Amino acid sequence: MELVFASSNEHKVNEIRAIIGSAIILKSLNDIACFDDIPETGSTFEENAGQKSRYIFDRYHCDCFADDSGLEIDALNGEPGVYSARYSGSRDFEQNMQLVLDRLEGQNHRTARFRTVISLILNGKEHLFEGSIEGKITLQRSGSKGFGYDPIFQPDGYEISFAEMDPAEKNRISHRAIAVEKLISFLNQ
Ligand code: IMP
């Protein structure tokens, strides 16, 4: 089967391709020559994922899915949440991580989670899938793999950050992996 993933972030597309396997041909927005700036104006991951998948469905009438993810930090009332990509006002990962570290300065309560919501539109009907991974925000950056907030996120049960982890291991346990696995088992039903 063929599915369009409403993302032009090749890092994410490849991460999901690695999880999804060869039974599903995954096309990115680049593959379908969609270069639109898709609106993402919701206040929840569910709203944003749904907005993106419906946008693609309305224009291309194909089976498709979109995801929205982010980091929720308990001591910051769930921030950066849907604003994860531009928390500091810029898309620069370093600046966004620094802002998190600054806001948590002196804070011992550092629990956090990454969360992903996937909105699938199959035969015109929407289905939602969620994945999350609990952990904590470290005192400083460590590691250079991955992207985003990986250097300051330590998943529960590990003594290393996401950015120090083998990518295959991250793909096995991540919020995105959990949501994608739910998507795949739904598609296989
Ligand atoms: P997106 O909705 O998947 O594009 O994620 C939005 C933002 O959340 C990204 O720009 C990152 O800052 C952050 N984020 C999402 N997933 C991850 C992850 O696996 N590692 C680190 N940061 C992430």
PDB file of C-alpha atoms and ligand atoms in Angstrom:
ATOM      1  CA  MET A   1       0.000   0.000   0.000  1.00  0.00           C
ATOM      2  CA  GLU A   2       1.013   3.588  -0.589  1.00  0.00           C
ATOM      3  CA  LEU A   3       0.738   6.284   2.056  1.00  0.00           C
ATOM      4  CA  VAL A   4       1.730   9.923   1.971  1.00  0.00           C
ATOM      5  CA  PHE A   5       3.433  11.196   5.098  1.00  0.00           C
ATOM      6  CA  ALA A   6       2.672  14.918   5.364  1.00  0.00           C
ATOM      7  CA  SER A   7       6.222  15.931   6.203  1.00  0.00           C
ATOM      8  CA  SER A   8       9.147  17.309   4.269  1.00  0.00           C
ATOM      9  CA  ASN A   9      11.565  16.683   7.147  1.00  0.00           C
ATOM     10  CA  GLU A  10      13.690  13.927   5.584  1.00  0.00           C
ATOM     11  CA  HIS A  11      15.170  13.045   9.007  1.00  0.00           C
ATOM     12  CA  LYS A  12      11.689  12.196  10.281  1.00  0.00           C
ATOM     13  CA  VAL A  13      10.613  10.524   7.035  1.00  0.00           C
ATOM     14  CA  ASN A  14      13.652   8.236   7.164  1.00  0.00           C
ATOM     15  CA  GLU A  15      13.122   7.540  10.878  1.00  0.00           C
ATOM     16  CA  ILE A  16       9.540   6.466  10.116  1.00  0.00           C
ATOM     17  CA  ARG A  17      10.579   4.504   6.984  1.00  0.00           C
ATOM     18  CA  ALA A  18      12.993   2.525   9.188  1.00  0.00           C
ATOM     19  CA  ILE A  19      10.178   1.693  11.599  1.00  0.00           C
ATOM     20  CA  ILE A  20       7.408   1.082   9.079  1.00  0.00           C
ATOM     21  CA  GLY A  21       9.233  -1.551   6.976  1.00  0.00           C
ATOM     22  CA  SER A  22       8.826  -2.398   3.305  1.00  0.00           C
ATOM     23  CA  ALA A  23       5.146  -3.426   3.194  1.00  0.00           C
ATOM     24  CA  ILE A  24       4.118   0.236   3.022  1.00  0.00           C
ATOM     25  CA  ILE A  25       5.527   2.608   0.414  1.00  0.00           C
ATOM     26  CA  LEU A  26       5.957   5.850   2.268  1.00  0.00           C
ATOM     27  CA  LYS A  27       5.951   9.036   0.205  1.00  0.00           C
ATOM     28  CA  SER A  28       7.036  12.355   1.616  1.00  0.00           C
ATOM     29  CA  LEU A  29       5.716  15.776   0.605  1.00  0.00           C
ATOM     30  CA  ASN A  30       8.828  16.179  -1.547  1.00  0.00           C
ATOM     31  CA  ASP A  31       7.959  12.918  -3.346  1.00  0.00           C
ATOM     32  CA  ILE A  32       4.511  14.279  -4.297  1.00  0.00           C
ATOM     33  CA  ALA A  33       5.970  17.723  -5.125  1.00  0.00           C
ATOM     34  CA  CYS A  34       4.016  19.479  -2.393  1.00  0.00           C
ATOM     35  CA  PHE A  35       6.062  22.447  -1.208  1.00  0.00           C
ATOM     36  CA  ASP A  36       3.227  24.297   0.555  1.00  0.00           C
ATOM     37  CA  ASP A  37       3.646  25.806   3.968  1.00  0.00           C
ATOM     38  CA  ILE A  38       0.941  23.705   5.631  1.00  0.00           C
ATOM     39  CA  PRO A  39      -0.841  25.590   8.434  1.00  0.00           C
ATOM     40  CA  GLU A  40      -0.191  24.338  11.966  1.00  0.00           C
ATOM     41  CA  THR A  41      -2.141  26.691  14.194  1.00  0.00           C
ATOM     42  CA  GLY A  42      -3.714  24.335  16.755  1.00  0.00           C
ATOM     43  CA  SER A  43      -3.126  24.398  20.491  1.00  0.00           C
ATOM     44  CA  THR A  44      -2.776  20.611  20.828  1.00  0.00           C
ATOM     45  CA  PHE A  45      -0.769  17.923  19.021  1.00  0.00           C
ATOM     46  CA  GLU A  46      -4.103  16.340  17.967  1.00  0.00           C
ATOM     47  CA  GLU A  47      -5.328  19.550  16.309  1.00  0.00           C
ATOM     48  CA  ASN A  48      -2.066  20.177  14.492  1.00  0.00           C
ATOM     49  CA  ALA A  49      -1.709  16.608  13.203  1.00  0.00           C
ATOM     50  CA  GLY A  50      -5.345  16.652  12.017  1.00  0.00           C
ATOM     51  CA  GLN A  51      -4.926  20.019  10.342  1.00  0.00           C
ATOM     52  CA  LYS A  52      -1.927  18.753   8.346  1.00  0.00           C
ATOM     53  CA  SER A  53      -3.440  15.404   7.282  1.00  0.00           C
ATOM     54  CA  ARG A  54      -6.733  17.030   6.217  1.00  0.00           C
ATOM     55  CA  TYR A  55      -4.836  19.640   4.223  1.00  0.00           C
ATOM     56  CA  ILE A  56      -3.126  16.888   2.179  1.00  0.00           C
ATOM     57  CA  PHE A  57      -6.294  14.828   1.843  1.00  0.00           C
ATOM     58  CA  ASP A  58      -8.326  17.830   0.634  1.00  0.00           C
ATOM     59  CA  ARG A  59      -5.787  18.633  -2.070  1.00  0.00           C
ATOM     60  CA  TYR A  60      -4.479  15.225  -3.172  1.00  0.00           C
ATOM     61  CA  HIS A  61      -7.366  12.879  -2.194  1.00  0.00           C
ATOM     62  CA  CYS A  62      -4.927  10.179  -1.099  1.00  0.00           C
ATOM     63  CA  ASP A  63      -4.525   8.069   2.018  1.00  0.00           C
ATOM     64  CA  CYS A  64      -2.144  10.031   4.191  1.00  0.00           C
ATOM     65  CA  PHE A  65      -1.009  10.754   7.705  1.00  0.00           C
ATOM     66  CA  ALA A  66       0.630  13.586   9.591  1.00  0.00           C
ATOM     67  CA  ASP A  67       2.263  13.757  12.967  1.00  0.00           C
ATOM     68  CA  ASP A  68       2.863  16.409  15.529  1.00  0.00           C
ATOM     69  CA  SER A  69       5.321  15.931  18.356  1.00  0.00           C
ATOM     70  CA  GLY A  70       6.997  17.812  21.091  1.00  0.00           C
ATOM     71  CA  LEU A  71       8.465  17.870  24.527  1.00  0.00           C
ATOM     72  CA  GLU A  72       6.256  18.374  27.611  1.00  0.00           C
ATOM     73  CA  ILE A  73       8.037  19.437  30.803  1.00  0.00           C
ATOM     74  CA  ASP A  74       6.004  19.131  33.995  1.00  0.00           C
ATOM     75  CA  ALA A  75       7.724  21.974  35.897  1.00  0.00           C
ATOM     76  CA  LEU A  76       6.975  24.275  32.930  1.00  0.00           C
ATOM     77  CA  ASN A  77       3.262  23.339  32.840  1.00  0.00           C
ATOM     78  CA  GLY A  78       3.722  21.202  29.734  1.00  0.00           C
ATOM     79  CA  GLU A  79       5.875  23.684  27.799  1.00  0.00           C
ATOM     80  CA  PRO A  80       7.329  23.771  25.196  1.00  0.00           C
ATOM     81  CA  GLY A  81       4.559  21.408  23.942  1.00  0.00           C
ATOM     82  CA  VAL A  82       3.193  22.431  20.549  1.00  0.00           C
ATOM     83  CA  TYR A  83       5.767  25.248  20.511  1.00  0.00           C
ATOM     84  CA  SER A  84       8.730  22.833  20.739  1.00  0.00           C
ATOM     85  CA  ALA A  85      10.080  23.619  17.265  1.00  0.00           C
ATOM     86  CA  ARG A  86      10.252  27.376  17.923  1.00  0.00           C
ATOM     87  CA  TYR A  87      10.299  27.686  21.716  1.00  0.00           C
ATOM     88  CA  SER A  88      12.904  30.459  21.758  1.00  0.00           C
ATOM     89  CA  GLY A  89      11.332  32.206  18.780  1.00  0.00           C
ATOM     90  CA  SER A  90      13.848  30.556  16.470  1.00  0.00           C
ATOM     91  CA  ARG A  91      14.068  27.074  14.968  1.00  0.00           C
ATOM     92  CA  ASP A  92      17.635  26.771  16.255  1.00  0.00           C
ATOM     93  CA  PHE A  93      17.852  23.606  18.370  1.00  0.00           C
ATOM     94  CA  GLU A  94      20.719  25.028  20.460  1.00  0.00           C
ATOM     95  CA  GLN A  95      18.756  28.132  21.423  1.00  0.00           C
ATOM     96  CA  ASN A  96      15.640  26.116  22.207  1.00  0.00           C
ATOM     97  CA  MET A  97      17.598  23.709  24.448  1.00  0.00           C
ATOM     98  CA  GLN A  98      19.324  26.613  26.168  1.00  0.00           C
ATOM     99  CA  LEU A  99      15.968  28.234  26.955  1.00  0.00           C
ATOM    100  CA  VAL A 100      14.734  24.977  28.528  1.00  0.00           C
ATOM    101  CA  LEU A 101      17.920  24.672  30.618  1.00  0.00           C
ATOM    102  CA  ASP A 102      17.646  28.323  31.703  1.00  0.00           C
ATOM    103  CA  ARG A 103      13.984  27.977  32.693  1.00  0.00           C
ATOM    104  CA  LEU A 104      14.783  24.859  34.728  1.00  0.00           C
ATOM    105  CA  GLU A 105      17.782  26.407  36.486  1.00  0.00           C
ATOM    106  CA  GLY A 106      17.686  25.445  40.177  1.00  0.00           C
ATOM    107  CA  GLN A 107      14.690  23.162  39.569  1.00  0.00           C
ATOM    108  CA  ASN A 108      14.994  19.605  40.925  1.00  0.00           C
ATOM    109  CA  HIS A 109      11.668  18.426  39.545  1.00  0.00           C
ATOM    110  CA  ARG A 110      12.710  17.732  35.932  1.00  0.00           C
ATOM    111  CA  THR A 111      10.281  15.076  34.701  1.00  0.00           C
ATOM    112  CA  ALA A 112       9.261  15.355  31.062  1.00  0.00           C
ATOM    113  CA  ARG A 113       7.977  13.354  28.136  1.00  0.00           C
ATOM    114  CA  PHE A 114       8.147  13.382  24.377  1.00  0.00           C
ATOM    115  CA  ARG A 115       4.742  12.911  22.839  1.00  0.00           C
ATOM    116  CA  THR A 116       3.644  12.214  19.260  1.00  0.00           C
ATOM    117  CA  VAL A 117       0.149  12.210  17.828  1.00  0.00           C
ATOM    118  CA  ILE A 118      -0.482  10.771  14.365  1.00  0.00           C
ATOM    119  CA  SER A 119      -3.589  11.620  12.368  1.00  0.00           C
ATOM    120  CA  LEU A 120      -4.259   9.064   9.631  1.00  0.00           C
ATOM    121  CA  ILE A 121      -6.825   9.713   6.928  1.00  0.00           C
ATOM    122  CA  LEU A 122      -7.822   6.425   5.370  1.00  0.00           C
ATOM    123  CA  ASN A 123     -10.666   6.372   2.845  1.00  0.00           C
ATOM    124  CA  GLY A 124     -11.555   9.869   4.008  1.00  0.00           C
ATOM    125  CA  LYS A 125     -11.931   8.984   7.694  1.00  0.00           C
ATOM    126  CA  GLU A 126      -9.598  10.241  10.450  1.00  0.00           C
ATOM    127  CA  HIS A 127      -7.946   7.937  13.025  1.00  0.00           C
ATOM    128  CA  LEU A 128      -5.640   9.169  15.830  1.00  0.00           C
ATOM    129  CA  PHE A 129      -2.662   7.309  17.371  1.00  0.00           C
ATOM    130  CA  GLU A 130      -0.547   8.481  20.295  1.00  0.00           C
ATOM    131  CA  GLY A 131       2.884   7.578  21.629  1.00  0.00           C
ATOM    132  CA  SER A 132       4.880   8.957  24.516  1.00  0.00           C
ATOM    133  CA  ILE A 133       8.097   8.292  26.381  1.00  0.00           C
ATOM    134  CA  GLU A 134       8.707   9.444  29.930  1.00  0.00           C
ATOM    135  CA  GLY A 135      12.047  10.763  31.139  1.00  0.00           C
ATOM    136  CA  LYS A 136      13.770  13.787  32.581  1.00  0.00           C
ATOM    137  CA  ILE A 137      15.626  16.890  31.483  1.00  0.00           C
ATOM    138  CA  THR A 138      19.322  16.583  32.265  1.00  0.00           C
ATOM    139  CA  LEU A 139      21.407  19.385  33.797  1.00  0.00           C
ATOM    140  CA  GLN A 140      23.479  19.760  30.648  1.00  0.00           C
ATOM    141  CA  ARG A 141      23.675  18.584  27.046  1.00  0.00           C
ATOM    142  CA  SER A 142      25.336  15.286  26.224  1.00  0.00           C
ATOM    143  CA  GLY A 143      25.697  13.406  22.958  1.00  0.00           C
ATOM    144  CA  SER A 144      25.539  14.491  19.348  1.00  0.00           C
ATOM    145  CA  LYS A 145      23.180  12.035  17.652  1.00  0.00           C
ATOM    146  CA  GLY A 146      19.530  12.658  16.831  1.00  0.00           C
ATOM    147  CA  PHE A 147      18.035  16.146  16.697  1.00  0.00           C
ATOM    148  CA  GLY A 148      16.023  18.697  18.631  1.00  0.00           C
ATOM    149  CA  TYR A 149      16.046  18.266  22.399  1.00  0.00           C
ATOM    150  CA  ASP A 150      17.754  14.821  22.261  1.00  0.00           C
ATOM    151  CA  PRO A 151      20.947  15.993  24.076  1.00  0.00           C
ATOM    152  CA  ILE A 152      18.973  17.059  27.195  1.00  0.00           C
ATOM    153  CA  PHE A 153      16.394  14.245  27.373  1.00  0.00           C
ATOM    154  CA  GLN A 154      17.169  11.099  29.357  1.00  0.00           C
ATOM    155  CA  PRO A 155      14.508   8.414  29.001  1.00  0.00           C
ATOM    156  CA  ASP A 156      13.460   6.512  32.132  1.00  0.00           C
ATOM    157  CA  GLY A 157      15.535   3.358  32.647  1.00  0.00           C
ATOM    158  CA  TYR A 158      18.613   4.774  30.860  1.00  0.00           C
ATOM    159  CA  GLU A 159      21.685   6.623  32.125  1.00  0.00           C
ATOM    160  CA  ILE A 160      22.290   8.256  28.719  1.00  0.00           C
ATOM    161  CA  SER A 161      20.502  10.935  26.717  1.00  0.00           C
ATOM    162  CA  PHE A 162      18.629  10.293  23.467  1.00  0.00           C
ATOM    163  CA  ALA A 163      21.571  11.970  21.694  1.00  0.00           C
ATOM    164  CA  GLU A 164      24.011   9.385  23.103  1.00  0.00           C
ATOM    165  CA  MET A 165      21.818   6.469  22.120  1.00  0.00           C
ATOM    166  CA  ASP A 166      22.277   4.297  19.064  1.00  0.00           C
ATOM    167  CA  PRO A 167      19.657   5.564  16.544  1.00  0.00           C
ATOM    168  CA  ALA A 168      18.236   2.038  16.181  1.00  0.00           C
ATOM    169  CA  GLU A 169      17.653   1.932  19.940  1.00  0.00           C
ATOM    170  CA  LYS A 170      15.958   5.346  19.903  1.00  0.00           C
ATOM    171  CA  ASN A 171      13.780   4.194  16.984  1.00  0.00           C
ATOM    172  CA  ARG A 172      12.760   1.183  19.062  1.00  0.00           C
ATOM    173  CA  ILE A 173      11.597   3.057  22.152  1.00  0.00           C
ATOM    174  CA  SER A 174      10.715   6.585  21.017  1.00  0.00           C
ATOM    175  CA  HIS A 175       7.357   8.362  21.209  1.00  0.00           C
ATOM    176  CA  ARG A 176       7.274   8.327  17.401  1.00  0.00           C
ATOM    177  CA  ALA A 177       8.017   4.583  17.281  1.00  0.00           C
ATOM    178  CA  ILE A 178       5.164   3.843  19.692  1.00  0.00           C
ATOM    179  CA  ALA A 179       2.684   5.950  17.695  1.00  0.00           C
ATOM    180  CA  VAL A 180       3.900   4.487  14.369  1.00  0.00           C
ATOM    181  CA  GLU A 181       3.599   0.939  15.726  1.00  0.00           C
ATOM    182  CA  LYS A 182      -0.026   1.648  16.657  1.00  0.00           C
ATOM    183  CA  LEU A 183      -0.556   3.034  13.138  1.00  0.00           C
ATOM    184  CA  ILE A 184       0.995  -0.075  11.547  1.00  0.00           C
ATOM    185  CA  SER A 185      -0.984  -2.536  13.623  1.00  0.00           C
ATOM    186  CA  PHE A 186      -4.172  -0.621  12.690  1.00  0.00           C
ATOM    187  CA  LEU A 187      -3.230  -0.770   8.978  1.00  0.00           C
ATOM    188  CA  ASN A 188      -2.515  -4.510   9.285  1.00  0.00           C
ATOM    189  CA  GLN A 189      -5.901  -5.260  10.828  1.00  0.00           C
TER     190      GLN A 189
HETATM  191  P1  IMP B   1       7.612  17.575  15.006  1.00  0.00           P
HETATM  192  O1  IMP B   1       6.170  17.924  15.202  1.00  0.00           O
HETATM  193  O2  IMP B   1       7.849  16.091  15.000  1.00  0.00           O
HETATM  194  O3  IMP B   1       8.234  18.272  13.831  1.00  0.00           O
HETATM  195  O4  IMP B   1       8.402  18.057  16.289  1.00  0.00           O
HETATM  196  C1  IMP B   1       8.360  19.403  16.727  1.00  0.00           C
HETATM  197  C2  IMP B   1       9.586  19.682  17.559  1.00  0.00           C
HETATM  198  O5  IMP B   1       9.588  18.854  18.727  1.00  0.00           O
HETATM  199  C3  IMP B   1      10.909  19.386  16.852  1.00  0.00           C
HETATM  200  O6  IMP B   1      11.345  20.492  16.096  1.00  0.00           O
HETATM  201  C4  IMP B   1      11.817  19.136  18.047  1.00  0.00           C
HETATM  202  O7  IMP B   1      12.263  20.352  18.598  1.00  0.00           O
HETATM  203  C5  IMP B   1      10.897  18.446  19.043  1.00  0.00           C
HETATM  204  N1  IMP B   1      10.998  16.979  18.897  1.00  0.00           N
HETATM  205  C6  IMP B   1      10.057  16.133  18.400  1.00  0.00           C
HETATM  206  N2  IMP B   1      10.504  14.862  18.396  1.00  0.00           N
HETATM  207  C7  IMP B   1      11.756  14.916  18.903  1.00  0.00           C
HETATM  208  C8  IMP B   1      12.747  13.902  19.150  1.00  0.00           C
HETATM  209  O8  IMP B   1      12.593  12.697  18.878  1.00  0.00           O
HETATM  210  N3  IMP B   1      13.892  14.346  19.671  1.00  0.00           N
HETATM  211  C9  IMP B   1      14.131  15.648  19.980  1.00  0.00           C
HETATM  212  N4  IMP B   1      13.265  16.615  19.757  1.00  0.00           N
HETATM  213  C10 IMP B   1      12.070  16.252  19.227  1.00  0.00           C
END
